[in-house]
Coordinates of C-alpha atoms in Angstrom, one line a residue:
X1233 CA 0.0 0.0 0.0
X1234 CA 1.3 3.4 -0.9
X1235 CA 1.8 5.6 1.9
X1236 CA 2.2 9.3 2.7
X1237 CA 5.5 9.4 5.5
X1238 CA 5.4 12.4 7.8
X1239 CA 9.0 12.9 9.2
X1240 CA 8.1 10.1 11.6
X1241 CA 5.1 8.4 10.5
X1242 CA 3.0 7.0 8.0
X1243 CA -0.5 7.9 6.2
X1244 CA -1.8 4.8 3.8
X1245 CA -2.7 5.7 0.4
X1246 CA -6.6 5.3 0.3
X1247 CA -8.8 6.0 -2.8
X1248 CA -9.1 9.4 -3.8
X1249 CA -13.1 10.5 -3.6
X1250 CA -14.6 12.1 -6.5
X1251 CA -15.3 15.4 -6.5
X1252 CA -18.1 16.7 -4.8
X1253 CA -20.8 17.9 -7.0
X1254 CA -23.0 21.0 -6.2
X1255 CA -26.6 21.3 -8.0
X1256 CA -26.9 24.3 -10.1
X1257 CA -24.0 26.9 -11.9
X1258 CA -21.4 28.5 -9.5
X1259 CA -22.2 31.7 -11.7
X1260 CA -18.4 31.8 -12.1
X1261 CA -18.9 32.2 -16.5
X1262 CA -19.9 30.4 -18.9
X1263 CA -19.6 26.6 -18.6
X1264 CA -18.3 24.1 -21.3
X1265 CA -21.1 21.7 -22.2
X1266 CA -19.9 18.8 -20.3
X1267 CA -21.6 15.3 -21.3
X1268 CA -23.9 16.9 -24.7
X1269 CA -20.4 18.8 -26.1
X1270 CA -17.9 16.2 -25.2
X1271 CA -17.9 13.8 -27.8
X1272 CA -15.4 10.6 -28.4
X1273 CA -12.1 11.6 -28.4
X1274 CA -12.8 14.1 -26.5
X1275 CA -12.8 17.2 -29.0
X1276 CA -15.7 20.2 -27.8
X1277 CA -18.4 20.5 -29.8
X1278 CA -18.4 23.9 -30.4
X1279 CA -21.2 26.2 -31.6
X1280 CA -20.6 27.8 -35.5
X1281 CA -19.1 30.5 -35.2
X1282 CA -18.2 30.4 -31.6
X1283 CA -19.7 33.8 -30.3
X1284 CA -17.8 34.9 -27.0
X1285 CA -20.2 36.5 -24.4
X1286 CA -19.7 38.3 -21.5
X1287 CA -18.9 36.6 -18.4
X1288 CA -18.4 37.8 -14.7
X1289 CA -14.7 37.3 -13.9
X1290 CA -14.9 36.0 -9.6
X1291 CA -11.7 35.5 -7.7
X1292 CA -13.1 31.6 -7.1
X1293 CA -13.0 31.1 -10.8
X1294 CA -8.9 31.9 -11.8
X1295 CA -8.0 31.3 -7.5
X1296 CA -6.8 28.6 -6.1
X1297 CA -8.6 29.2 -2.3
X1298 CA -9.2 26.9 0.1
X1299 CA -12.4 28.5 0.2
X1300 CA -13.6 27.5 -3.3
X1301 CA -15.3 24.7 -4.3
X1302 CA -15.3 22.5 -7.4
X1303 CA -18.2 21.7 -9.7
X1304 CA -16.5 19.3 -12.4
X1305 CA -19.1 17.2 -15.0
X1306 CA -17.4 14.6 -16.1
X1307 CA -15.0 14.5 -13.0
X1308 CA -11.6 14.9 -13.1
X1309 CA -10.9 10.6 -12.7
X1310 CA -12.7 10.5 -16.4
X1311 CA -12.2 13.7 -18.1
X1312 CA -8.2 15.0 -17.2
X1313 CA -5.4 12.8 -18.3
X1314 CA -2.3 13.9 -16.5
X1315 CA 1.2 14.5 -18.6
X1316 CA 4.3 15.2 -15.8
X1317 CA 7.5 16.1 -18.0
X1318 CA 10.5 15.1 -15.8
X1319 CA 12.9 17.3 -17.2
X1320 CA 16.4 17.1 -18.7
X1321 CA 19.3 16.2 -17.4
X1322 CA 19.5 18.0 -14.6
X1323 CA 22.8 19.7 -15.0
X1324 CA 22.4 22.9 -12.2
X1325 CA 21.2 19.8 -9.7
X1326 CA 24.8 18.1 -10.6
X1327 CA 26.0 15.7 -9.1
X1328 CA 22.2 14.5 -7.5
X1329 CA 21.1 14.2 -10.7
X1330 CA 25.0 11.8 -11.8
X1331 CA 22.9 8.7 -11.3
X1332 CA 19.5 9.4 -11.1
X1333 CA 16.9 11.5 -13.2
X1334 CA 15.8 14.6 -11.4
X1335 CA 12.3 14.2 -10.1
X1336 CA 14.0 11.0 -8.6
X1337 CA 16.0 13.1 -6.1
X1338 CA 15.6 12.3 -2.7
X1339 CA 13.4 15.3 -1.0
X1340 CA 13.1 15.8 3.2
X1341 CA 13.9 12.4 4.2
X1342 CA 11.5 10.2 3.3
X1343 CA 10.2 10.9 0.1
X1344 CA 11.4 11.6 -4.3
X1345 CA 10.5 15.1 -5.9
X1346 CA 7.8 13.2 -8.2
X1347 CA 5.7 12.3 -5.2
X1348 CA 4.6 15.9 -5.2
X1349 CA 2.9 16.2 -8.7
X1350 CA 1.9 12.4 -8.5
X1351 CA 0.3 13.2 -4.6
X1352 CA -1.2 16.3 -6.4
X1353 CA -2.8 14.4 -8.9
X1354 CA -4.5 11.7 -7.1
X1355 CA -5.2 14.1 -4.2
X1356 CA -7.2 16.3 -7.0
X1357 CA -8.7 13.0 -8.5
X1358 CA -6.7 13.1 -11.3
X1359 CA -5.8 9.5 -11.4
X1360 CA -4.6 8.4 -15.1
X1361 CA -1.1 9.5 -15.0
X1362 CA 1.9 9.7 -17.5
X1363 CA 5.4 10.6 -16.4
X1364 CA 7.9 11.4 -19.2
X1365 CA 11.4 10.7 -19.0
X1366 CA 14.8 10.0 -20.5
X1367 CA 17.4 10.8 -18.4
X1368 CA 19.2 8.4 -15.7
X1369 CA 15.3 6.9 -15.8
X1370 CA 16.0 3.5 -13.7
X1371 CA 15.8 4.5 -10.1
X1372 CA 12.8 6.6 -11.1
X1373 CA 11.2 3.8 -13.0
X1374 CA 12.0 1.6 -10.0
X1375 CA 10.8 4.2 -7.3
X1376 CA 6.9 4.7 -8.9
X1377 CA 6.4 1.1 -9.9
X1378 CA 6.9 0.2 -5.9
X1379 CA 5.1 3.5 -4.8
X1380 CA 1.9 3.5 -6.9
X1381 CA 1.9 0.8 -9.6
X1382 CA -0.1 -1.8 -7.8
X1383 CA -2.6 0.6 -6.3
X1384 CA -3.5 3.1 -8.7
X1385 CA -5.0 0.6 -10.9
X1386 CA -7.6 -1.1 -8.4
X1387 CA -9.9 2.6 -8.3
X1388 CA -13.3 2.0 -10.1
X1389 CA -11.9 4.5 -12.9
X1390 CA -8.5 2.2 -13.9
X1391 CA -6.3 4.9 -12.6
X1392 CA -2.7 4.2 -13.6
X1393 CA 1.1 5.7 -13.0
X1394 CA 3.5 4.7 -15.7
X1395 CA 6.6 5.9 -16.9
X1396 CA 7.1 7.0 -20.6
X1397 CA 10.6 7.0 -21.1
X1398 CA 12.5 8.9 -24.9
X1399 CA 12.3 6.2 -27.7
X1400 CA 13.2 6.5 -31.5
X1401 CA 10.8 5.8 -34.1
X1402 CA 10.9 5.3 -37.8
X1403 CA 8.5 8.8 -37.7
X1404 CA 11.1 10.2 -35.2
X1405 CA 14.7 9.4 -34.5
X1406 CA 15.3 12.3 -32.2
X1407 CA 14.9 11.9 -28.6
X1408 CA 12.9 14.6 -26.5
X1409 CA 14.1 17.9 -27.9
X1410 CA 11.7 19.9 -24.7
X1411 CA 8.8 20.2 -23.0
X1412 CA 6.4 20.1 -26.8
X1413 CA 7.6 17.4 -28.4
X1414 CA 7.9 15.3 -25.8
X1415 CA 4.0 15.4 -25.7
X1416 CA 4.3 15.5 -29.3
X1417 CA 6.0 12.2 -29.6
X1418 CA 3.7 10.4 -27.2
X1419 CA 0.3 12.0 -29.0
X1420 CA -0.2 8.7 -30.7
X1421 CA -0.9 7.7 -26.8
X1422 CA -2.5 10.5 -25.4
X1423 CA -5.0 10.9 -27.9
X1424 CA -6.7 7.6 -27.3
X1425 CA -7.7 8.5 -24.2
X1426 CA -11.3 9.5 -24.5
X1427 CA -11.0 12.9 -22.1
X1428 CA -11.5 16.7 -22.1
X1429 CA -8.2 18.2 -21.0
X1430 CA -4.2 17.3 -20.6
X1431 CA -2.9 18.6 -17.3
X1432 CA 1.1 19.4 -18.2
X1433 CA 3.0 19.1 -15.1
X1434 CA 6.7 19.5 -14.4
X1435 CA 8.2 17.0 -12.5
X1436 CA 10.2 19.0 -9.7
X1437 CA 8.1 21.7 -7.9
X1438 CA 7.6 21.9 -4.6
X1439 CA 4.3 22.8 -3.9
X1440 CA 0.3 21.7 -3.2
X1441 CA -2.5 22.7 -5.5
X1442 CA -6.1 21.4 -6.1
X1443 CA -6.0 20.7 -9.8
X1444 CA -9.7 20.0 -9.7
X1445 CA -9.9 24.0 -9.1
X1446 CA -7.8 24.8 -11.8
X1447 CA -9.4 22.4 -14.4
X1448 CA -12.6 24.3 -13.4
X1449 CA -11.6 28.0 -14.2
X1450 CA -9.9 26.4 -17.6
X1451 CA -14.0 24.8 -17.6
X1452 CA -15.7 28.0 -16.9
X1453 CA -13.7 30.6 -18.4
X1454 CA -14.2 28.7 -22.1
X1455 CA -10.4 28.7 -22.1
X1456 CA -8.4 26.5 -25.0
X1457 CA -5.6 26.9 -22.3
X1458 CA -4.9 27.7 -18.8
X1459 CA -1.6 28.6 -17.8
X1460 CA -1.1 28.8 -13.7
X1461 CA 0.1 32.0 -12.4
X1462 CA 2.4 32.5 -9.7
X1463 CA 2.2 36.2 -8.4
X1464 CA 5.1 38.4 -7.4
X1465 CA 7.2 41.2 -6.5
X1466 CA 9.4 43.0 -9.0
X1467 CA 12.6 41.6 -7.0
X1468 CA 11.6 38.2 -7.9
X1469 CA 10.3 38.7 -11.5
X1470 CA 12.8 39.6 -13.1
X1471 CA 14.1 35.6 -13.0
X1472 CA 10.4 34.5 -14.5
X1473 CA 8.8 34.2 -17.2
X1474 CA 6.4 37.1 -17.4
X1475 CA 2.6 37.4 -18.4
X1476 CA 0.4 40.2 -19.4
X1477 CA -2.8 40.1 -18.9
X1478 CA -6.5 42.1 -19.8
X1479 CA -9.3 42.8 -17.7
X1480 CA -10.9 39.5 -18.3
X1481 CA -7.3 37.3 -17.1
X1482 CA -6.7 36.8 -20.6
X1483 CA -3.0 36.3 -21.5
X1484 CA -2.2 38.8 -24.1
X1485 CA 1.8 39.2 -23.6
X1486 CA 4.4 37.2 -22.3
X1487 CA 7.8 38.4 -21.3
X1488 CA 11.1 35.8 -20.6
X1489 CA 13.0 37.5 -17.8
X1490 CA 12.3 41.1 -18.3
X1491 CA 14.7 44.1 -16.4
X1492 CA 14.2 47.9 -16.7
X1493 CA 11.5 49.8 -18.7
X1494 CA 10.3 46.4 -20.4
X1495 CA 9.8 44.8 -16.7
X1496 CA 7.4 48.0 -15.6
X1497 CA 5.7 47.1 -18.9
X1498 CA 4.5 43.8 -17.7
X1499 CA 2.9 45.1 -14.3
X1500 CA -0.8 43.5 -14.3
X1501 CA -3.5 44.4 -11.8
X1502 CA -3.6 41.2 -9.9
X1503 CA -6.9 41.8 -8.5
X1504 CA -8.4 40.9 -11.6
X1505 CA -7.0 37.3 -10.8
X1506 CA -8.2 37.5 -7.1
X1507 CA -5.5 38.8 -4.7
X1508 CA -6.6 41.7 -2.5
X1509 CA -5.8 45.3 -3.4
X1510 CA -3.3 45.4 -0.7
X1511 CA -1.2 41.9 -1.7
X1512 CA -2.1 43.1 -5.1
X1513 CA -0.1 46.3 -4.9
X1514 CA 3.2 44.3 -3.3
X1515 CA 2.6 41.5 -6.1
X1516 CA 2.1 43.6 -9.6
X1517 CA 3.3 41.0 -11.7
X1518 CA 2.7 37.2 -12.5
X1519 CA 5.1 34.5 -13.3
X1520 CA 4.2 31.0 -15.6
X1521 CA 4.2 28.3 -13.2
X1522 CA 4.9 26.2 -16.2
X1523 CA 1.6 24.3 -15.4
X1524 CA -0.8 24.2 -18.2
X1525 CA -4.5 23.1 -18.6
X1526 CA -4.8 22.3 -22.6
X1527 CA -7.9 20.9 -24.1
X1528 CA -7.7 17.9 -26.6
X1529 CA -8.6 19.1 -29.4
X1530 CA -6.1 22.2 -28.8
X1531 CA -3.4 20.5 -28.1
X1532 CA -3.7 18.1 -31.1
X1533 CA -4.1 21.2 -33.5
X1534 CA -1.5 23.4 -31.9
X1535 CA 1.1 20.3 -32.0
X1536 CA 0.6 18.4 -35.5
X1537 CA -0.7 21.7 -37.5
X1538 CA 0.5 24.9 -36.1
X1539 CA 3.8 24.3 -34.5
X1540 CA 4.7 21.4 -35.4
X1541 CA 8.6 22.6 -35.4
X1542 CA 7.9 23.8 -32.0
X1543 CA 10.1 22.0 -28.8
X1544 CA 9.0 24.2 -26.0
X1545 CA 5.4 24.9 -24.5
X1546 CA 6.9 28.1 -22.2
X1547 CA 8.3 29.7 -25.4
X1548 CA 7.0 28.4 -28.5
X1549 CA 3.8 27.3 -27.9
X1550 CA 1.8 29.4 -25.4
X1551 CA 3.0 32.5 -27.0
X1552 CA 2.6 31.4 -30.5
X1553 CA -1.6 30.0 -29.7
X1554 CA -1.8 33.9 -28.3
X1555 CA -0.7 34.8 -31.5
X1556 CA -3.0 33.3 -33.4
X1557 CA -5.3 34.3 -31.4
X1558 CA -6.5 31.2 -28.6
X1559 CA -8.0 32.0 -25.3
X1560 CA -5.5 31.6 -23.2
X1561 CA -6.2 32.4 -19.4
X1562 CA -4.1 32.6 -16.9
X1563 CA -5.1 31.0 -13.3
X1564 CA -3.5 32.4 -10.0
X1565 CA -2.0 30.1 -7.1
X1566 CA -1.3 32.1 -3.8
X1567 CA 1.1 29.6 -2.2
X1568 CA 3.6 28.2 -1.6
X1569 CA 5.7 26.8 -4.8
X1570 CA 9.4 26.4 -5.5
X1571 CA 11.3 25.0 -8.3
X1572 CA 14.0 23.1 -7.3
X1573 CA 16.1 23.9 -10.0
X1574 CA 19.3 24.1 -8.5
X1575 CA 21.9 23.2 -5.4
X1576 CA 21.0 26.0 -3.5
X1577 CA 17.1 26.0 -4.2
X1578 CA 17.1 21.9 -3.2
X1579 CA 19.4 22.6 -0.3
X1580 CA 17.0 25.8 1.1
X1581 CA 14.0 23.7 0.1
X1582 CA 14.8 20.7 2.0
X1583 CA 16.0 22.4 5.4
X1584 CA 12.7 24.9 5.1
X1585 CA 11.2 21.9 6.5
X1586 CA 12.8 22.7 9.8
X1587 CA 11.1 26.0 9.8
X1588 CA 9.2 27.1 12.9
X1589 CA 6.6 27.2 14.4
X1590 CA 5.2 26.0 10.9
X1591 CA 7.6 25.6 7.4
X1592 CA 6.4 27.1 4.7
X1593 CA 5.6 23.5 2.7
X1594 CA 4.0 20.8 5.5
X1595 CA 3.2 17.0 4.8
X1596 CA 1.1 17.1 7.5
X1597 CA -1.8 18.1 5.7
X1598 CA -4.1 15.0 6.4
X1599 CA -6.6 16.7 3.3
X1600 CA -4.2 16.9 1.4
X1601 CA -1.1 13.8 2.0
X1602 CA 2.1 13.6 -0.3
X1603 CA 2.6 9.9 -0.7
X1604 CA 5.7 8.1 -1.2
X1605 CA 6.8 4.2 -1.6
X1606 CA 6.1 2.2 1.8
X1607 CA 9.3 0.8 2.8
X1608 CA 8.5 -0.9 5.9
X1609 CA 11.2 0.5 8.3
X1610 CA 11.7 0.3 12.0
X1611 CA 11.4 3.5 13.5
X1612 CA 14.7 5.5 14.4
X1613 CA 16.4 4.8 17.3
X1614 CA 18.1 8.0 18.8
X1615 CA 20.5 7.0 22.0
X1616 CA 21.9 9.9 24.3
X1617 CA 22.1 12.4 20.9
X1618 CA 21.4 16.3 20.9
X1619 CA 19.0 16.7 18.3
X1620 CA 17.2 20.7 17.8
X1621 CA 15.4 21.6 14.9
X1622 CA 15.9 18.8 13.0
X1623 CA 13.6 16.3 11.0
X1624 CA 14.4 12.1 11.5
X1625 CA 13.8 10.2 8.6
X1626 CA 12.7 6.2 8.9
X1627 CA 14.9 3.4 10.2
X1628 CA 17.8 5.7 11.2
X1629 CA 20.4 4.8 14.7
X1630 CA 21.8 8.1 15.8
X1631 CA 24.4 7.2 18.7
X1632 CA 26.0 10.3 21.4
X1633 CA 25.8 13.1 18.7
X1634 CA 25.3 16.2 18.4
X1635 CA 22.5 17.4 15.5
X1636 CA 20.8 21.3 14.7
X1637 CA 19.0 22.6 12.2
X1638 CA 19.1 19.5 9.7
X1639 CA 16.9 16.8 7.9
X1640 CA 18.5 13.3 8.4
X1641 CA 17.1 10.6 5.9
X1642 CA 16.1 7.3 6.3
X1643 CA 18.0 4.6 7.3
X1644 CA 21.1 6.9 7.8
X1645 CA 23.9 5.7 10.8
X1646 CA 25.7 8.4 12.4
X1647 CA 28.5 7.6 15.2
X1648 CA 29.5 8.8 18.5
X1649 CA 30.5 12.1 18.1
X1650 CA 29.8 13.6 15.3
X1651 CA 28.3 17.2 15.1
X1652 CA 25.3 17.7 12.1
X1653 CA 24.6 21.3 11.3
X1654 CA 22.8 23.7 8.8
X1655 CA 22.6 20.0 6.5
X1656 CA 21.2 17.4 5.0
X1657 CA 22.1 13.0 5.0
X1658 CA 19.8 11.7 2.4
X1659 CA 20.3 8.8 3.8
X1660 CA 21.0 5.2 2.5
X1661 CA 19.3 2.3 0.1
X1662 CA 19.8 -0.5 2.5
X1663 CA 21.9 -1.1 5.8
X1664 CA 24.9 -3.4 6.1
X1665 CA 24.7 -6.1 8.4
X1666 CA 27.2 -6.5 11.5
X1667 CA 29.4 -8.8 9.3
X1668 CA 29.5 -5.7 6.4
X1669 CA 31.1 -3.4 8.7
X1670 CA 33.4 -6.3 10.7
X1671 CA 34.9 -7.5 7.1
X1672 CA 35.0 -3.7 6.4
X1673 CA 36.9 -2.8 9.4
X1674 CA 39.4 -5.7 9.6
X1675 CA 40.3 -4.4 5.6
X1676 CA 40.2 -0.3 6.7
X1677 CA 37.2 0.4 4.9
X1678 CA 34.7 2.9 5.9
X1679 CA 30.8 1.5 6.3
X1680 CA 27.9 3.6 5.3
X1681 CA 27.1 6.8 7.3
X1682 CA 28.8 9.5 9.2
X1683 CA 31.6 8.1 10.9
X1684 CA 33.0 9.1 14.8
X1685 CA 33.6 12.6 15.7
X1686 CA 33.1 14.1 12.1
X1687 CA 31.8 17.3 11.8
X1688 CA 29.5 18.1 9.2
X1689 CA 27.8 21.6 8.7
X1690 CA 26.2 23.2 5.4
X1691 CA 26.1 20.4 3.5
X1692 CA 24.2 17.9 1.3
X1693 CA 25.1 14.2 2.0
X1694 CA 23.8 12.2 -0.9
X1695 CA 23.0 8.5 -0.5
X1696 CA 25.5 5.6 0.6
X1697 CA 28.3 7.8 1.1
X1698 CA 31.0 6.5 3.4
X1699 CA 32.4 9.5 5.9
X1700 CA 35.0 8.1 8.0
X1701 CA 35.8 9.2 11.4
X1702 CA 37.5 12.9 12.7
X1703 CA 35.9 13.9 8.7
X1704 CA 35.3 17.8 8.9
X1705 CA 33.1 19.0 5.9
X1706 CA 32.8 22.5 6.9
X1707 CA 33.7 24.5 3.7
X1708 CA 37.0 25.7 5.9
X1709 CA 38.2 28.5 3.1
X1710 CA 34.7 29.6 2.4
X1711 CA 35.0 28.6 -1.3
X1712 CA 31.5 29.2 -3.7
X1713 CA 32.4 27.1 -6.6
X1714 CA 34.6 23.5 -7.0
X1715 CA 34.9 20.8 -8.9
X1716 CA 36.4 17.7 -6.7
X1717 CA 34.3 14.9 -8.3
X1718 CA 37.8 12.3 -8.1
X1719 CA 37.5 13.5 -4.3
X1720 CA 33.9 12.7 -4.1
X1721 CA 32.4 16.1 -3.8
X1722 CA 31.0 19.3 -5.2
X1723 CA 30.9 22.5 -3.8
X1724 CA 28.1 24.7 -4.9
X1725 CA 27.0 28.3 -4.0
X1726 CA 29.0 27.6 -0.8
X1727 CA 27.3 24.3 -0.2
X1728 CA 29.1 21.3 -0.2
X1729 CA 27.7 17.9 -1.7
X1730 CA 29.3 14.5 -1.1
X1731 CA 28.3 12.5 -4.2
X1732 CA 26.3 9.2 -4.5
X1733 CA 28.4 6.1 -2.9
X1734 CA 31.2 8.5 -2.4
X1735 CA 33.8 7.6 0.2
X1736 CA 35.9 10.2 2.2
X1737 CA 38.7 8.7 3.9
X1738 CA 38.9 9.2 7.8
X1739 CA 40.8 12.8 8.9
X1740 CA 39.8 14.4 5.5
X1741 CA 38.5 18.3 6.1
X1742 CA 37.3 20.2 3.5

């Protein structure tokens, strides 16, 4: 049974309910025809010509509020087939990503970055689920076929998980050139799925949203696509992705990284969206998400006939269906998201679990759980240890130490001693027995874990490293940037990371 692990405990993964219907129109705009316009295939049956009308633009209907409520005919489980994209190859994440594709990174102990978009999905009752890969795809592959693929496929709607990993064809012999053809090359696929909408997804964001609340405003707005909107100040936008938008949230400009006169340009009112005048006045612009609602039919059309050169839905895409003159809406999410692009985002990501009195991202939201593989550990055993502001993962034996401010993963051993600071052990992928470490010790290796009286502080421990004993990884010279991958390490914004089944031989200090 999948299960959703808190820092120390456990949530199983039960069926998702559908969504709760509510007689009568939420008076949030016009709504699509749902059963009478939705015919096989899942292409709109639209009116000739399509006359737009007026409709009243609420904050419920392009909001993602805890408040709102969700109306969806057909539900989400039949209609919304969801497409995560799981990126490229991870360079900026280097060396987490030397053996592993990037949503497969461990994240705050227990769990992998895809668990978020997967635990979005099936907490939003989207349940028939396609994750695209082709980097490093094994441990990925490995990880959702233990966590969801014998339990997705029992719900009454023959949910699914799998893994869609680059191929050549005869028709292509390229593999994934971006985020477009990806789709593009799996259309063949997607298309037979008899649904309304594709939900594009990327594969390592750190957030929680009700997709069935997006898909809704996409619904009710008569939108052919729905981009997610992330609102913010002008310090932050000018590392986004811009949109413009008119008095109806209708994208009409987009704008990749603005600065100066053409940043002031792209200043929206946000109100329109559904933030309050005063948030709206500290948040004047709104950043892609790089979540997108697209209807079949669109995305067929856009993808085969109008750009069918195209590689990228941020840049290509999106802005060229504007262009041609598609509704394209944007939808605003006031919350918490992050997108763990790099050392430093992953590192501040993972310790802002630590946060107090409440960190910014919780998976101890019992509506809402993330869930992960169930890997039956015993719980950890801590013995005479120091620990303050820290998060334990499962199955861990902490002996006599001393640990502050840092996120310890499962299974990981640390020894008499040793001093954890301002960092994170991601743990290990199984445990050595006693006669491991005794062979190991009578031949002067090093067993897996931190070994006695090291010091570790700022830093990013990756899985199954050795770290022998009196080992001081405490960036001593204060350096930003270095390559030491012979020696087993990175350093990073100032951050040191100890590769995958690296070994640092006892007394080493860096």
């Amino acid at each position: 049974m999948a299960t959703a692990m808190g820092a120390l405990a456990a949530t199983s993964l039960t069926p998702v309910p559908a969504a709760a219907t509510f007689p009568g129109d939420l008076g949030l705009g016009r709504r699509r025809a749902a059963v009478s316009g939705w015919r096989a295939g899942g292409r709109r049956l639209r009116a000739s010509p399509p006359a737009r009308r007026p409709f009243l633009f609420s904050p419920r209907g392009v909001s993602d509020s805890r408040s709102s409520q969700t109306c969806l005919d057909p539900d989400a489980s039949t209609s919304v087939l969801g497409i995560i994209l799981g990126g490229g190859a991870g360079t900026r994440l280097y060396p987490l990503t030397k053996k592993r594709a990037k949503p497969a990174v461990p994240l705050r102990a227990n769990y992998r970055l895809i668990d978020i978009p997967v635990s979005n999905c099936l907490n939003s009752n989207v349940s028939k689920i396609y994750v695209l890969t082709q980097f490093n795809s094994a441990s990925l592959n490995r990880h959702l076929s233990r966590a969801y693929g014998n339990n997705i496929a029992g719900y009454k709607n023959e949910g699914f998980v799998e893994v869609l990993a680059a191929q050549q064809s005869p028709e292509n012999p390229n593999w994934f050139q971006g985020t477009a053809d990806a789709v593009r090359q799996y259309m063949w696929l997607f298309e037979e799925h008899n649904i309304m909408e594709f939900l594009i997804l990327a594969g390592d964001h750190l957030y929680r949203m009700d997709y069935q609340k997006f898909i809704q405003a996409h619904r009710e707005t008569d939108a052919d696509i729905t981009v997610a909107a992330l609102p913010m100040d002008e310090q932050r936008a000018t590392a986004f992705g811009l949109m413009k938008i008119d008095d109806e949230g209708r994208i009409v400009e987009f704008a990749e990284k603005p600065k100066g006169e053409k940043l002031r340009s792209m200043m929206v009112d946000t109100t329109i969206l559904g933030l309050d005048p005063e948030r709206a006045k500290e948040l004047p612009y709104i950043a892609s998400m790089g979540i997108y609602v697209f209807s079949k039919d669109v995305m067929l059309r856009l993808l085969r006939e109008n750009f069918p050169a195209a590689n990228d839905f941020g840049s290509e895409v999106i802005p060229g269906a504007t262009e041609i003159g598609l509704r394209v809406q944007a939808y605003l999410y006031d919350g918490y998201w992050e997108d763990i692009g790099t050392i430093e985002a992953f590192y501040n990501a993972n310790l802002g679990i630590t946060k107090k009195p409440v960190p910014d991202f919780s998976f101890y939201d019992r509506s809402a759980p993330i869930y992960t593989q169930p890997r039956y550990l015993p719980p950890s055993k801590v013995l005479d240890a120091d620990v303050t502001d820290s998060v334990i993962g499962e199955g861990c034996v902490i002996k006599h130490c001393t640990i502050n401010h840092s996120v310890v993963g499962l299974r990981s051993c640390i020894s008499e001693g040793a001093v954890i600071e301002d960092s994170l052990l991601m743990g290990a992928d199984y445990y050595e027995t006693e006669d491991d470490k005794k062979v190991l010790s009578e031949n002067g290796g090093i067993p897996i874990g931190i070994g006695k009286n090291a010091h570790i502080r700022k830093a990013i421990i990756d899985k199954n490293a050795r770290i022998g004993e009196n080992v001081k990884i405490i960036n001593f010279d204060n350096v930003q940037e270095a390559v030491r991958e012979t020696e087993g390490y990175f350093i990073k914004s100032g951050i040191v990371t100890v590769i995958k089944d690296a070994l640092i031989p006892s007394g080493t200090i860096i």
